[in-house]
Short mmCIF file of C-alpha atoms and ligand atoms in Angstrom, two decimals:
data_model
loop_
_atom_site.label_atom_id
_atom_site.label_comp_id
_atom_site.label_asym_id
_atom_site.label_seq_id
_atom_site.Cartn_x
_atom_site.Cartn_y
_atom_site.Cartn_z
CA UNK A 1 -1.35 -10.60 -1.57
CA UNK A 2 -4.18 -9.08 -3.53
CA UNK A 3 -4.75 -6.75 -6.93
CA UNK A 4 -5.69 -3.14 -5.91
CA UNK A 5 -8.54 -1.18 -7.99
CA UNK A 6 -9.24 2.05 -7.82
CA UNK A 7 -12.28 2.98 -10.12
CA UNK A 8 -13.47 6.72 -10.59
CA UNK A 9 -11.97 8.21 -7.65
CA UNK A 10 -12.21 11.69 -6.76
CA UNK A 11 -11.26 13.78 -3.24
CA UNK A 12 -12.14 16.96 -2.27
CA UNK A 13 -10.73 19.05 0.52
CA UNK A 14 -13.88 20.90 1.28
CA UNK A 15 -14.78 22.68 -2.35
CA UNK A 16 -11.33 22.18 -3.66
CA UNK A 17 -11.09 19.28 -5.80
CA UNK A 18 -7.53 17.70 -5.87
CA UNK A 19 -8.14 14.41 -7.49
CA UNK A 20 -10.58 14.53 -10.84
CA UNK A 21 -11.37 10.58 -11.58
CA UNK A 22 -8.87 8.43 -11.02
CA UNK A 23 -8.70 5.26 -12.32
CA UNK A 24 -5.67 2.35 -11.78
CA UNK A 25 -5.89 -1.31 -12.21
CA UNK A 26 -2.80 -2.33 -9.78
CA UNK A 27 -1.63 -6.39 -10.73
CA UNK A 28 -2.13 -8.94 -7.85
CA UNK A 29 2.17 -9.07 -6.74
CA UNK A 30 3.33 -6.02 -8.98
CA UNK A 31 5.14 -2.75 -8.02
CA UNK A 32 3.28 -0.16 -8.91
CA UNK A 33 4.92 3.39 -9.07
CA UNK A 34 2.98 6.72 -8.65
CA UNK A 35 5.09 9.61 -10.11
CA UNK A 36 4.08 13.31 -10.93
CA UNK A 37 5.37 16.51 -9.54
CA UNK A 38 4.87 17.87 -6.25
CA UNK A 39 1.33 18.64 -5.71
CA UNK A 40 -0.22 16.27 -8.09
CA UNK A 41 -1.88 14.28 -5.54
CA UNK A 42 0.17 11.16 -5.01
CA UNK A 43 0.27 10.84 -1.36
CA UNK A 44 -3.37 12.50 -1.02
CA UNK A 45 -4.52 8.61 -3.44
CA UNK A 46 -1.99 6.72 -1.59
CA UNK A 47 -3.70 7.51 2.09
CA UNK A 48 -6.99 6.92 0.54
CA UNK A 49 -5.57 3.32 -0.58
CA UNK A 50 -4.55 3.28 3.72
CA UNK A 51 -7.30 4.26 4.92
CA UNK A 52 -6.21 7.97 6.36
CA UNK A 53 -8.27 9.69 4.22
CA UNK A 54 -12.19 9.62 2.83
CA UNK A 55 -13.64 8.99 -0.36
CA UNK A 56 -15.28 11.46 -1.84
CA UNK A 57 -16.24 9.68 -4.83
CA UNK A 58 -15.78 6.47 -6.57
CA UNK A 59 -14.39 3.14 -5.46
CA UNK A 60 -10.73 1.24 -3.96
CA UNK A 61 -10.90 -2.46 -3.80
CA UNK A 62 -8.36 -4.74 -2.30
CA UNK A 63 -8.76 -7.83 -3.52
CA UNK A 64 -12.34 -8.56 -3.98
CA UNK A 65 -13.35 -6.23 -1.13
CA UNK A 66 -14.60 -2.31 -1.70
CA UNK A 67 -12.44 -1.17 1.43
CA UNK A 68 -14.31 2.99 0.83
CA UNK A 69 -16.16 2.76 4.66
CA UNK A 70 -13.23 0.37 5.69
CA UNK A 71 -11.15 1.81 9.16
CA UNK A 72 -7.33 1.40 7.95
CA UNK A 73 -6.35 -0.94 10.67
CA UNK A 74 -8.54 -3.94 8.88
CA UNK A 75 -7.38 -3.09 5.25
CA UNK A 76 -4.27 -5.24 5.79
CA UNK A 77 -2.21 -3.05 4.09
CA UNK A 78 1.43 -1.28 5.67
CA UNK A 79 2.42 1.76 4.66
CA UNK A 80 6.36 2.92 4.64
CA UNK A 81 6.85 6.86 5.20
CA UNK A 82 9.51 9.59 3.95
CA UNK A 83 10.40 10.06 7.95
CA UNK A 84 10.34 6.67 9.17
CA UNK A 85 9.41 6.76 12.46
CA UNK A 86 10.74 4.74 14.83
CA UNK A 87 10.20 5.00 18.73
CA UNK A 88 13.40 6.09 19.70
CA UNK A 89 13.03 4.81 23.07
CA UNK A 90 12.54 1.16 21.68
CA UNK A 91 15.44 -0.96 20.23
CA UNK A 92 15.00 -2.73 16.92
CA UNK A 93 13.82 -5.59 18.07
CA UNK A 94 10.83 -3.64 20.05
CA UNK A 95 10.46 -1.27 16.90
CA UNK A 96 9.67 -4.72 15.17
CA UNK A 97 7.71 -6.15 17.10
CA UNK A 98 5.20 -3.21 18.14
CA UNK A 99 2.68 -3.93 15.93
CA UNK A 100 2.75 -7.67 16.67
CA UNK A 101 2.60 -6.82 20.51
CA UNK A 102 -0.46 -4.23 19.60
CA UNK A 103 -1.93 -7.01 17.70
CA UNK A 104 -2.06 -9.44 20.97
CA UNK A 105 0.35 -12.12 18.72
CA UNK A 106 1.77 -14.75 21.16
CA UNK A 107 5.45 -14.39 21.61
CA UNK A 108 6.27 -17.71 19.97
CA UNK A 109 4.73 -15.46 16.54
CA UNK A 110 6.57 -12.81 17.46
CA UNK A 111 9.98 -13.93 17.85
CA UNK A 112 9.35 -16.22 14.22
CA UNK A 113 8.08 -13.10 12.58
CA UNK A 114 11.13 -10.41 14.19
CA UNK A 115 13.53 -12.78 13.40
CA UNK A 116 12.66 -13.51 9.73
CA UNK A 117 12.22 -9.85 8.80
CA UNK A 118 15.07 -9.09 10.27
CA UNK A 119 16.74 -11.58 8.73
CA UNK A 120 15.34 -10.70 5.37
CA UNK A 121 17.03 -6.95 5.76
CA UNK A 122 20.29 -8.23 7.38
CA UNK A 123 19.25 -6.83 10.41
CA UNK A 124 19.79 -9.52 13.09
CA UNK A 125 23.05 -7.96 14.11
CA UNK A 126 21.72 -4.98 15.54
CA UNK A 127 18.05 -5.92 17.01
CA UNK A 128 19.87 -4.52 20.20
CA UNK A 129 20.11 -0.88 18.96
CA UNK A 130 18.13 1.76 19.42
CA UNK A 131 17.42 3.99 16.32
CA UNK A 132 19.98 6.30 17.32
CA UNK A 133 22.78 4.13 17.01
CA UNK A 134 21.72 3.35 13.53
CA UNK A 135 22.94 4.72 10.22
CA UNK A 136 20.04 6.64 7.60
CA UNK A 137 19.87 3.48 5.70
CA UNK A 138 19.82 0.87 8.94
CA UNK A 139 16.62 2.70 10.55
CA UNK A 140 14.84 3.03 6.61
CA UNK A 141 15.44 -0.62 6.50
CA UNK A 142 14.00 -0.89 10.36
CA UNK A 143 10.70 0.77 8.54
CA UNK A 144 10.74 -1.68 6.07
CA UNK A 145 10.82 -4.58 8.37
CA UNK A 146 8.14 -2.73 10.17
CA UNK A 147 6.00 -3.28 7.76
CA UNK A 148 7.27 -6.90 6.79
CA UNK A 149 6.32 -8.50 10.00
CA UNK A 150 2.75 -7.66 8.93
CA UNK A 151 3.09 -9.25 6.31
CA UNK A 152 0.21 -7.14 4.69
CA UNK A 153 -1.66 -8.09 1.18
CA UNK A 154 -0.50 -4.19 0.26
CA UNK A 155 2.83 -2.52 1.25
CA UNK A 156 2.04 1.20 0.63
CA UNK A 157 5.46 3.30 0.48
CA UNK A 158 5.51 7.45 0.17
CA UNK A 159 8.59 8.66 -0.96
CA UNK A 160 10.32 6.38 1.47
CA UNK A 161 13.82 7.51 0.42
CA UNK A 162 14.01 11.29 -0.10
CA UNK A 163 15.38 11.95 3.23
CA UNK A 164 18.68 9.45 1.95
CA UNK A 165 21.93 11.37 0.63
CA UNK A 166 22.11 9.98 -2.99
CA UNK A 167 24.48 6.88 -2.90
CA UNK A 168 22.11 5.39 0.12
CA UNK A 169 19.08 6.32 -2.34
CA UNK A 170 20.88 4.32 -4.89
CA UNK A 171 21.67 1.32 -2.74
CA UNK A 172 18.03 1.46 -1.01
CA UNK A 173 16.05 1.31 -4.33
CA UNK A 174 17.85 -1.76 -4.99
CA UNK A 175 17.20 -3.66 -1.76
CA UNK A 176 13.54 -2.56 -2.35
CA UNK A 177 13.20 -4.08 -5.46
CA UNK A 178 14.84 -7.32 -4.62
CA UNK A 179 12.82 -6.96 -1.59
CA UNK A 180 9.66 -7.61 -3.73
CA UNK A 181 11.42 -9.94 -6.25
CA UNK A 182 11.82 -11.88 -2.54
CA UNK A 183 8.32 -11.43 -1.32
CA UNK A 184 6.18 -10.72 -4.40
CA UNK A 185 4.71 -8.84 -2.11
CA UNK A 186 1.63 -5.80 -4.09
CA UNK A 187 3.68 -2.22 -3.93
CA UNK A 188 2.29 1.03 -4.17
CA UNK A 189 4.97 3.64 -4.39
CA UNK A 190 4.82 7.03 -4.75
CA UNK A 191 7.88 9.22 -5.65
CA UNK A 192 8.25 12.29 -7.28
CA UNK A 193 11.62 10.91 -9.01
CA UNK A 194 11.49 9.96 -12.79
CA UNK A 195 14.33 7.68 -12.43
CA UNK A 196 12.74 5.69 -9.19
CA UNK A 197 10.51 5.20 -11.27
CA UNK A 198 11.51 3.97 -14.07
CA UNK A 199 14.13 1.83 -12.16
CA UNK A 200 11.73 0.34 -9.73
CA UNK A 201 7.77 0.20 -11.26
CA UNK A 202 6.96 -2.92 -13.02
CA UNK A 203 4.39 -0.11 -14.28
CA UNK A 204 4.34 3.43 -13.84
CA UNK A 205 1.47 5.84 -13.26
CA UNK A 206 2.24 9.33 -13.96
CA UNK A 207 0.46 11.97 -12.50
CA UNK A 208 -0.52 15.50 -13.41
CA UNK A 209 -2.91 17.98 -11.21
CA UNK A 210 -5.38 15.06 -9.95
CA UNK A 211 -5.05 13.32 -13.30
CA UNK A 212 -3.38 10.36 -14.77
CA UNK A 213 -1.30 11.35 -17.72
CA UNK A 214 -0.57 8.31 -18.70
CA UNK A 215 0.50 4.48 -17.27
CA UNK A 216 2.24 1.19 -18.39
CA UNK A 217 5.79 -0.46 -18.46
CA UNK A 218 8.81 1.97 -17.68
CA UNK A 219 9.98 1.50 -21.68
CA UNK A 220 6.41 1.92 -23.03
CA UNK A 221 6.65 4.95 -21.36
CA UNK A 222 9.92 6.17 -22.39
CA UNK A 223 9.10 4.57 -25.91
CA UNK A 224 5.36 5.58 -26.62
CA UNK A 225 4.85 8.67 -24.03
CA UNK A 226 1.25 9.62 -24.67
CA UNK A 227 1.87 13.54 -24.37
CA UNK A 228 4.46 15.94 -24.62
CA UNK A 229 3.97 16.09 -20.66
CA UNK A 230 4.92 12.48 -20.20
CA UNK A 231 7.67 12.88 -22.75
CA UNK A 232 9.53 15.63 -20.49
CA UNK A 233 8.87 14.05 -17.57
CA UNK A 234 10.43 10.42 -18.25
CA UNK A 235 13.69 10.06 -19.57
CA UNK A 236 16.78 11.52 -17.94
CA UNK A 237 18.62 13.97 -19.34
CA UNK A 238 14.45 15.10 -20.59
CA UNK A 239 13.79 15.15 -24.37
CA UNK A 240 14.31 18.13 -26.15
CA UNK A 241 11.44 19.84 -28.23
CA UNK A 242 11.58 21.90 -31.35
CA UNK A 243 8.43 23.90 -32.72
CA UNK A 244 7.42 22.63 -35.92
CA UNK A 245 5.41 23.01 -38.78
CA UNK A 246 3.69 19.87 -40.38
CA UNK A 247 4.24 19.60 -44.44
CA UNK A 248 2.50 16.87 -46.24
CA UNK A 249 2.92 16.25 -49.92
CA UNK A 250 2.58 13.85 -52.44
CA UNK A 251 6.09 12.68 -51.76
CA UNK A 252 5.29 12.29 -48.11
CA UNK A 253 5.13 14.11 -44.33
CA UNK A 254 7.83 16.40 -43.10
CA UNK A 255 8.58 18.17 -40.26
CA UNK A 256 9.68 22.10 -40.95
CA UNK A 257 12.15 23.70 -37.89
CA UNK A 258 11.54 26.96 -37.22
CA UNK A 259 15.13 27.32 -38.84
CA UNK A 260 13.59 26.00 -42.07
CA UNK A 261 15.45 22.48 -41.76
CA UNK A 262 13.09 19.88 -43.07
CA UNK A 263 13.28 16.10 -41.60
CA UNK A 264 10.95 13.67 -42.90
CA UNK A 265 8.43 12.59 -40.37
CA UNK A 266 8.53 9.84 -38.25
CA UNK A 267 6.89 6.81 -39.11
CA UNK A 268 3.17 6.70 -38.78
CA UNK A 269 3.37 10.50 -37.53
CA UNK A 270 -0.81 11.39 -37.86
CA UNK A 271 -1.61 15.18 -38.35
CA UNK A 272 -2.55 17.68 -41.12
CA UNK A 273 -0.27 20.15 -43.76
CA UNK A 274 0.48 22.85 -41.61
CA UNK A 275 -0.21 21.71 -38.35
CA UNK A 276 1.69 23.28 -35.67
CA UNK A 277 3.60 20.38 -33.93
CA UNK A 278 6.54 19.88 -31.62
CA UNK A 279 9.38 17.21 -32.59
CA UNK A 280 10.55 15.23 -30.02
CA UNK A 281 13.94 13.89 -29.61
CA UNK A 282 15.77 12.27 -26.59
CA UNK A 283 19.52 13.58 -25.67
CA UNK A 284 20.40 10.08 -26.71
CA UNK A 285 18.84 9.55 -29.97
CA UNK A 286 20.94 12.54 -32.03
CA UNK A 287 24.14 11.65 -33.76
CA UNK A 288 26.56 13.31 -35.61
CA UNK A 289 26.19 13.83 -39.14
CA UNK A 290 27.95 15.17 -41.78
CA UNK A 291 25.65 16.60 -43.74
CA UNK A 292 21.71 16.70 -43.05
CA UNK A 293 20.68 17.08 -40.03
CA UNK A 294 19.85 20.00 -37.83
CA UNK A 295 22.63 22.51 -38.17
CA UNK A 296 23.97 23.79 -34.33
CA UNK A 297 26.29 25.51 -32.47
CA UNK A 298 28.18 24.02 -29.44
CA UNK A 299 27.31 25.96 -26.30
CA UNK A 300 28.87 23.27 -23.67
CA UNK A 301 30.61 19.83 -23.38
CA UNK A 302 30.20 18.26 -20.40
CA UNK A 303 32.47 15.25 -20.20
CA UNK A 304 31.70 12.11 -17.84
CA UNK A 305 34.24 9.76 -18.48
CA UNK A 306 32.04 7.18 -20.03
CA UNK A 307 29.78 9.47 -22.11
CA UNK A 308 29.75 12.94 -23.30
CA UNK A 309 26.91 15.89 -22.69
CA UNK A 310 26.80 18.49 -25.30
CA UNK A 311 24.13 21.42 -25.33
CA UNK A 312 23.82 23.31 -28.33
CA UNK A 313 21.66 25.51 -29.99
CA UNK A 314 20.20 26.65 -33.26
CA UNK A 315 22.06 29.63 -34.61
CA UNK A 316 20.41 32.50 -34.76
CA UNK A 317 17.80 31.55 -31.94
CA UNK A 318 17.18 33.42 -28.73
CA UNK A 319 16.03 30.70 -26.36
CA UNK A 320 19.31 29.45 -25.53
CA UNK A 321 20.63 25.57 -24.96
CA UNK A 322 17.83 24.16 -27.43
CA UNK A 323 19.38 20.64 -27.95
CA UNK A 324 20.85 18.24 -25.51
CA UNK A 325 22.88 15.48 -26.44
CA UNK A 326 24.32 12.51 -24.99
CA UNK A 327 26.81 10.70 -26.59
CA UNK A 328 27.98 7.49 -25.46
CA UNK A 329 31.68 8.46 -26.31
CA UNK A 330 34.04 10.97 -25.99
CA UNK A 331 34.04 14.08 -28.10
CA UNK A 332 36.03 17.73 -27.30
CA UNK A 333 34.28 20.03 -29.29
CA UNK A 334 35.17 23.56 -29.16
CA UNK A 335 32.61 25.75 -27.66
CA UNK A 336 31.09 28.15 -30.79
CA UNK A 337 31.92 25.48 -33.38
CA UNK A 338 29.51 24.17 -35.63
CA UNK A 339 27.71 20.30 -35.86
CA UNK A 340 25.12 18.53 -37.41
CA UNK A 341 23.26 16.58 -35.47
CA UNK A 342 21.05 13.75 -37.29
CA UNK A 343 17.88 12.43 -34.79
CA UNK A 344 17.29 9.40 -35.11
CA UNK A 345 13.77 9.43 -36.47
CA UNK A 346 12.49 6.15 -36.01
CA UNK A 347 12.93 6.69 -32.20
CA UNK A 348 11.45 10.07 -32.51
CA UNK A 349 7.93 12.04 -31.59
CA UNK A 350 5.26 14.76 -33.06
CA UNK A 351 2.75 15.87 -30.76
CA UNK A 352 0.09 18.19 -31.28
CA UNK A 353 1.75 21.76 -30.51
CA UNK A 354 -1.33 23.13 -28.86
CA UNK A 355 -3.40 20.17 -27.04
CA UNK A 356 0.44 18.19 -26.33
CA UNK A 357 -1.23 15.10 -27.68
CA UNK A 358 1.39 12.40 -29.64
CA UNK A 359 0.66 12.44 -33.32
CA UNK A 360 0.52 8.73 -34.18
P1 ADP B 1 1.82 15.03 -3.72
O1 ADP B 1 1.95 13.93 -2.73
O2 ADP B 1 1.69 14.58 -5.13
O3 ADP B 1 2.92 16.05 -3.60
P2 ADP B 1 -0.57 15.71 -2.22
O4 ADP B 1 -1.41 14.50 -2.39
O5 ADP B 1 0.15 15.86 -0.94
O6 ADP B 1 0.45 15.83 -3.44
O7 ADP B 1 -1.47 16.99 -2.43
C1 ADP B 1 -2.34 17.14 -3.53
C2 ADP B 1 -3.10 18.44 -3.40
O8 ADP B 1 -4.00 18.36 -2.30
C3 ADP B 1 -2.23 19.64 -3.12
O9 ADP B 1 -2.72 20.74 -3.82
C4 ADP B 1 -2.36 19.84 -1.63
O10 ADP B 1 -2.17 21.17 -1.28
C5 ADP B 1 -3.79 19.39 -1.37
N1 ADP B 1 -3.96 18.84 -0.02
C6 ADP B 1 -3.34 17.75 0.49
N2 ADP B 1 -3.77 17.49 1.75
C7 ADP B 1 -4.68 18.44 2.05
C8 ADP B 1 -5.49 18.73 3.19
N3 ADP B 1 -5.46 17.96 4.29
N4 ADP B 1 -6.32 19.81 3.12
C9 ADP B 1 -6.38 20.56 1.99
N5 ADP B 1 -5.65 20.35 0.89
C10 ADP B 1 -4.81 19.31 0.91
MG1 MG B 2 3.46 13.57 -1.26
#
């Protein structure tokens, strides 16, 4: 195993730029997750980590080593793909065992190392099978043991599981994860899914245009987000944002809607009278209120079973379904009808309406 650093990074595709400075301190054993929207430059800084792609400026190390003029092959890392492929005309067992046989290991090796990955993804039972007698989920975990009987410092993974319907998704980011609770193996993985993320990283890294937004623990994240970027991006259903005005007094900070509803301002909220901010609020963190609030009208209830989605909107506005909220219980509110939703404010966020910046 070894710590990963990458230190002032930048790549550029001829005169195109597509990563700006990138720097990420990854933990000797942790799972680190790379998430940002398509485009962003995730898999571009995850083949540089491999080895398929130059520098162009700045440093990787693995371990103690600056791996920049390094060929990928003595990096000791393995790397997990989207498409897995496996040789089709191979069985598991040979799919295994390639890179072992490439490798000149002496069959003795081989057999101890086939056996105990396979073992490790209940595989044994079907080392006899070619890929195409295996389900989506059997050859993805056939990847995996690829890269297990490595047994690299660095298992690299890009969006390993977006070719998975969604259950198999849901099963396969849990093997993963014990997967590295079992190995303690250094993860890099890149997804462009929030909730992969946050259900898999020990810490995220979130991405934007060549850039790191922001990166730390999945609940710093969804409890401190840096910008209003992060803020929409983490946190399923996303946070909703009203346009605000910033009023300070002598009797304290408030927060003016653009329907005139004043809230007091979350704790510590920075900023200036009049400042131009938005409010933050996650679907969760609204409850009904009697009186207070932010006044709105019920567009759509959207019932689960164990919770309740509601999107509503401020009357008199234009934009539509301005206010999502999630409710933990059942509620059959009549679409048109009026309710007062009360955020809970020491859970909330102000950010700087034009740089996106959190006021704090
Ligand atoms: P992500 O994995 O986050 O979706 P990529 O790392 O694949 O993003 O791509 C980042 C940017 O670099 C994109 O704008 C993409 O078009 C560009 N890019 C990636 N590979 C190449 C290449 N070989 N040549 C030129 N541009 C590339
Ligand atoms: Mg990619």
């Amino acid at each position: 195993m070894a710590s990963v650093t990458i230190a002032a990074v930048r790549k550029r595709f001829g005169s195109v730029e597509v990563l700006h400075g990138v720097d990420i301190e990854i933990a000797d054993g942790s799972f680190t997750v790379l998430v940002g929207p398509s485009g962003c430059g995730k898999s571009t800084l995850l083949r540089m980590i491999a080895g398929l792609e130059q520098i162009s400026d700045g440093e990787i190390r693995i371990g103690e080593r600056r791996v920049n003029e390094l060929p990928p092959k003595q990096r000791d890392i393995a790397m997990v793909f989207q498409n897995y492929a496996l040789y089709p005309h191979m069985t598991v067992r040979e799919n295994l065992a390639f890179a072992l046989m490439l490798a000149k290991a002496d069959a003795a090796t081989v057999e101890a190392k086939v056996s105990r990955a396979a073992a490790i993804l209940g595989l044994t039972e079907l080392l006899q099978r070619y890929p195409r007698q295996l389900s989506g989920g059997q050859r993805q975990r056939v990847a995996m043991g690829r890269a297990i009987v490595r047994d690299p410092q660095v298992f690299l993974f890009d969006e390993p599981l977006s070719n998975l319907d969604a259950q198999l998704r849901v099963a396969m980011r849990t093997e993963i994860k014990e997967l590295h609770q079992r190995l303690g193996t250094t993860s890099v993985y890149v997804t462009h899914d929030q909730i992969e993320a946050m259900t898999m990283g020990d810490q995220i890294v979130v991405m934007r245009d060549g850039r790191v937004e922001q990166r730390g623990s999945p609940l710093a994240l969804y409890d401190r987000p840096a910008n209003q970027f992060v803020a929409g991006f983490i946190g399923s259903p996303a946070m909703n944002f009203l346009p605000a005005t910033l009023r300070r007094s002598a009797a304290g900070a408030e927060l003016e809607l653009g329907d005139g509803t004043r809230l007091p301002a979350p704790p510590d909220s920075g900023g200036l009278d009049g400042q131009p901010v938005i409010f933050g609020t996650r679907p969760e963190h609204l409850s009904l209120s009697s009186e207070g609030g932010i006044r709105t009208e019920v567009v759509v209830v959207e019932p689960t079973g164990a919770d309740t989605f509601v999107a509503c909107r401020m009357p008199g506005s234009t934009q539509g379904k301005e206010l999502q909220v999630l409710f933990h219980d059942r509620h059959a509110f009549a679409p048109g009808s009026t309710i007062r939703l009360q955020p809970d404010l020491q859970r909330a966020h102000v950010f700087d309406a034009g740089s996106g910046r959190r006021l704090a």
